[in-house]
Amino acid sequence: IATITFTSTGGNVTLAASASHTVNGSIAMNASGTLSLGNSSTIVSSGNMTLTASTTFTMGTGVTITDNARNTDITFNIANGDNQVWSGLTVNGATEGEFVVNSAISIQLSSSTVLAANVRFPNLTSFTQDSGTTINANAKGCQNLGADHGYGPNSSNACAISTAGYGRGYNTSNKGAGGAAYGGSGGN
């Protein structure tokens, strides 16, 4: 499947417990009411992922969310005031992408939740990270795509060659390519 969209104009969108969706492209789940992701469900995309709930956003225990495409985002659109407790959630964000929640809500990470992504939560009313949970953006920054100078974020926060934080490299034998900036993988 290249792209898939689930839209409910009159109610809810539910991914059942232990269900799985894998899409070789973008995925959008849009509920005019409640969006529910069942316990141990899995969503995998190779493109932007947008999960939207107009009233209630329900995250089951042990859910896994993965985006495999470079420079694409995972976005949760949650109604303001719909505070979240994520238990055992795993988010695997894309390299050069972001995991975005713009809502004015409280988020609590509990029970081994892992956010392996560049996290952007600019409007939180409160945030709690319980013991045993992890936020880790290692190797999620700008990646070197060639055999020369590395890449870093420019003034628009887009990855560009030979800009802030890049690593110098050489396009000759016995010399490594420039490392990527701010947490990306380097040369050999």
Tab-separated table of C-alpha atoms in Angstrom:
chain	number	residue	atom	x	y	z
A	1	ILE	CA	0.000	0.000	0.000
A	2	ALA	CA	1.488	3.344	-1.020
A	3	THR	CA	-0.714	5.686	1.052
A	4	ILE	CA	-3.701	5.110	3.291
A	5	THR	CA	-6.161	7.427	5.024
A	6	PHE	CA	-8.855	6.519	7.541
A	7	THR	CA	-11.383	9.319	8.048
A	8	SER	CA	-14.503	9.351	10.178
A	9	THR	CA	-16.711	12.392	9.774
A	10	GLY	CA	-19.315	11.191	12.239
A	11	GLY	CA	-17.468	9.348	14.935
A	12	ASN	CA	-14.535	7.206	15.852
A	13	VAL	CA	-11.519	5.487	14.301
A	14	THR	CA	-10.191	2.405	16.118
A	15	LEU	CA	-7.178	0.177	15.573
A	16	ALA	CA	-7.966	-3.050	17.433
A	17	ALA	CA	-5.680	-4.613	20.055
A	18	SER	CA	-2.725	-6.441	18.456
A	19	ALA	CA	-3.701	-5.139	14.990
A	20	SER	CA	-1.012	-3.964	12.587
A	21	HIS	CA	-0.857	-1.514	9.665
A	22	THR	CA	2.236	-1.282	7.464
A	23	VAL	CA	2.199	1.335	4.704
A	24	ASN	CA	4.928	1.974	2.129
A	25	GLY	CA	4.127	5.684	2.189
A	26	SER	CA	2.146	8.065	4.368
A	27	ILE	CA	-0.675	7.187	6.748
A	28	ALA	CA	-3.395	9.375	8.243
A	29	MET	CA	-6.019	8.397	10.797
A	30	ASN	CA	-8.587	11.190	11.297
A	31	ALA	CA	-11.426	10.861	13.811
A	32	SER	CA	-14.072	13.531	14.274
A	33	GLY	CA	-14.630	11.893	17.668
A	34	THR	CA	-12.295	9.383	19.339
A	35	LEU	CA	-9.136	7.861	17.884
A	36	SER	CA	-8.252	4.626	19.719
A	37	LEU	CA	-5.100	2.586	19.284
A	38	GLY	CA	-5.601	-0.791	20.966
A	39	ASN	CA	-3.129	-2.514	23.280
A	40	SER	CA	-0.075	-3.936	21.479
A	41	SER	CA	-1.137	-2.496	18.118
A	42	THR	CA	1.467	-1.443	15.546
A	43	ILE	CA	1.575	1.237	12.856
A	44	VAL	CA	4.527	1.401	10.443
A	45	SER	CA	4.886	4.006	7.685
A	46	SER	CA	7.506	5.007	5.175
A	47	GLY	CA	6.209	8.559	5.008
A	48	ASN	CA	4.503	11.184	7.127
A	49	MET	CA	2.140	9.819	9.763
A	50	THR	CA	-0.696	11.928	11.156
A	51	LEU	CA	-3.015	10.683	13.902
A	52	THR	CA	-5.900	13.073	14.683
A	53	ALA	CA	-8.703	12.986	17.244
A	54	SER	CA	-11.131	15.881	17.566
A	55	THR	CA	-12.360	14.853	21.034
A	56	THR	CA	-10.482	11.916	22.629
A	57	PHE	CA	-7.104	10.380	21.758
A	58	THR	CA	-6.732	6.947	23.399
A	59	MET	CA	-3.358	5.189	23.377
A	60	GLY	CA	-3.350	1.547	24.446
A	61	THR	CA	-0.544	-0.097	26.402
A	62	GLY	CA	2.402	-1.441	24.421
A	63	VAL	CA	1.607	0.367	21.145
A	64	THR	CA	4.445	0.728	18.597
A	65	ILE	CA	4.574	3.618	16.113
A	66	THR	CA	7.357	3.610	13.475
A	67	ASP	CA	8.249	5.935	10.587
A	68	ASN	CA	11.037	4.613	8.350
A	69	ALA	CA	11.324	7.384	5.727
A	70	ARG	CA	14.068	9.985	6.098
A	71	ASN	CA	12.869	13.555	6.727
A	72	THR	CA	9.222	12.687	7.452
A	73	ASP	CA	7.254	13.350	10.639
A	74	ILE	CA	4.935	11.611	13.065
A	75	THR	CA	2.261	14.077	14.218
A	76	PHE	CA	-0.341	13.493	16.928
A	77	ASN	CA	-3.198	16.034	16.711
A	78	ILE	CA	-4.845	15.764	20.127
A	79	ALA	CA	-7.648	18.014	21.358
A	80	ASN	CA	-6.441	20.668	23.801
A	81	GLY	CA	-7.059	19.488	27.366
A	82	ASP	CA	-7.131	15.760	26.422
A	83	ASN	CA	-4.261	14.916	28.798
A	84	GLN	CA	-2.267	11.780	28.003
A	85	VAL	CA	-0.613	8.961	29.966
A	86	TRP	CA	1.400	6.754	27.614
A	87	SER	CA	2.260	3.338	29.036
A	88	GLY	CA	4.731	1.117	27.202
A	89	LEU	CA	4.458	3.231	24.032
A	90	THR	CA	7.343	2.944	21.561
A	91	VAL	CA	7.808	5.682	18.961
A	92	ASN	CA	10.557	5.130	16.380
A	93	GLY	CA	10.903	8.398	14.493
A	94	ALA	CA	12.555	8.888	11.143
A	95	THR	CA	16.075	10.201	10.676
A	96	GLU	CA	15.813	13.978	10.141
A	97	GLY	CA	12.104	13.765	11.060
A	98	GLU	CA	10.222	14.808	14.169
A	99	PHE	CA	7.639	13.438	16.567
A	100	VAL	CA	5.265	16.391	17.012
A	101	VAL	CA	2.470	17.101	19.490
A	102	ASN	CA	1.353	20.755	19.227
A	103	SER	CA	-1.569	20.449	21.639
A	104	ALA	CA	-1.995	22.251	24.964
A	105	ILE	CA	-2.063	19.044	27.020
A	106	SER	CA	-0.245	17.237	29.807
A	107	ILE	CA	1.837	14.186	28.841
A	108	GLN	CA	3.063	11.518	31.241
A	109	LEU	CA	5.461	8.810	30.017
A	110	SER	CA	5.212	5.615	32.089
A	111	SER	CA	5.992	1.876	32.094
A	112	SER	CA	9.025	1.628	29.796
A	113	THR	CA	7.798	4.123	27.191
A	114	VAL	CA	10.517	4.811	24.601
A	115	LEU	CA	10.527	7.865	22.342
A	116	ALA	CA	13.367	7.193	19.863
A	117	ALA	CA	12.845	10.389	17.889
A	118	ASN	CA	13.456	14.114	17.616
A	119	VAL	CA	10.665	15.197	19.963
A	120	ARG	CA	8.859	18.528	19.549
A	121	PHE	CA	6.139	19.250	22.137
A	122	PRO	CA	5.968	23.089	22.139
A	123	ASN	CA	2.635	23.686	23.904
A	124	LEU	CA	2.547	21.222	26.803
A	125	THR	CA	0.815	22.303	29.996
A	126	SER	CA	2.931	19.789	31.961
A	127	PHE	CA	5.285	16.901	31.288
A	128	THR	CA	6.214	13.934	33.494
A	129	GLN	CA	8.783	11.305	32.579
A	130	ASP	CA	8.603	8.378	34.976
A	131	SER	CA	11.624	6.276	35.915
A	132	GLY	CA	12.354	3.589	33.313
A	133	THR	CA	11.159	5.658	30.336
A	134	THR	CA	13.445	6.988	27.600
A	135	ILE	CA	13.704	9.859	25.142
A	136	ASN	CA	16.599	9.234	22.773
A	137	ALA	CA	17.330	11.068	19.510
A	138	ASN	CA	20.668	9.365	18.787
A	139	ALA	CA	21.318	9.044	15.024
A	140	LYS	CA	18.103	10.976	14.247
A	141	GLY	CA	19.839	14.188	13.132
A	142	CYS	CA	21.208	15.229	9.763
A	143	GLN	CA	22.744	12.387	7.793
A	144	ASN	CA	25.668	12.620	5.391
A	145	LEU	CA	24.420	11.512	1.990
A	146	GLY	CA	27.726	11.591	0.133
A	147	ALA	CA	31.454	11.168	0.399
A	148	ASP	CA	32.319	14.782	1.128
A	149	HIS	CA	31.438	17.333	3.809
A	150	GLY	CA	28.707	16.444	6.278
A	151	TYR	CA	25.244	17.931	6.702
A	152	GLY	CA	23.854	20.116	9.473
A	153	PRO	CA	20.719	22.165	10.170
A	154	ASN	CA	20.418	25.506	8.348
A	155	SER	CA	18.478	28.561	9.554
A	156	SER	CA	15.180	26.877	8.554
A	157	ASN	CA	16.161	23.734	10.502
A	158	ALA	CA	16.460	21.770	7.253
A	159	CYS	CA	19.539	19.611	6.707
A	160	ALA	CA	22.021	21.147	4.259
A	161	ILE	CA	25.598	20.363	3.260
A	162	SER	CA	28.453	22.339	4.861
A	163	THR	CA	26.366	24.335	7.336
A	164	ALA	CA	26.193	24.596	11.152
A	165	GLY	CA	27.803	21.671	12.917
A	166	TYR	CA	28.811	19.724	9.809
A	167	GLY	CA	31.894	17.511	9.702
A	168	ARG	CA	34.645	18.037	7.128
A	169	GLY	CA	35.287	15.162	4.799
A	170	TYR	CA	37.269	14.196	1.743
A	171	ASN	CA	36.294	12.532	-1.496
A	172	THR	CA	39.482	10.471	-1.754
A	173	SER	CA	40.536	6.980	-0.774
A	174	ASN	CA	41.595	6.301	2.807
A	175	LYS	CA	39.677	9.331	4.086
A	176	GLY	CA	36.217	9.238	5.671
A	177	ALA	CA	33.234	11.276	4.642
A	178	GLY	CA	32.268	14.153	6.909
A	179	GLY	CA	30.166	13.265	9.911
A	180	ALA	CA	26.614	14.432	10.129
A	181	ALA	CA	25.707	17.155	12.569
A	182	TYR	CA	24.087	16.947	15.988
A	183	GLY	CA	23.774	13.244	16.568
A	184	GLY	CA	23.839	11.826	13.044
A	185	SER	CA	26.122	8.997	12.032
A	186	GLY	CA	29.565	9.870	10.731
A	187	GLY	CA	31.998	8.457	8.177
A	188	ASN	CA	34.244	5.392	8.373
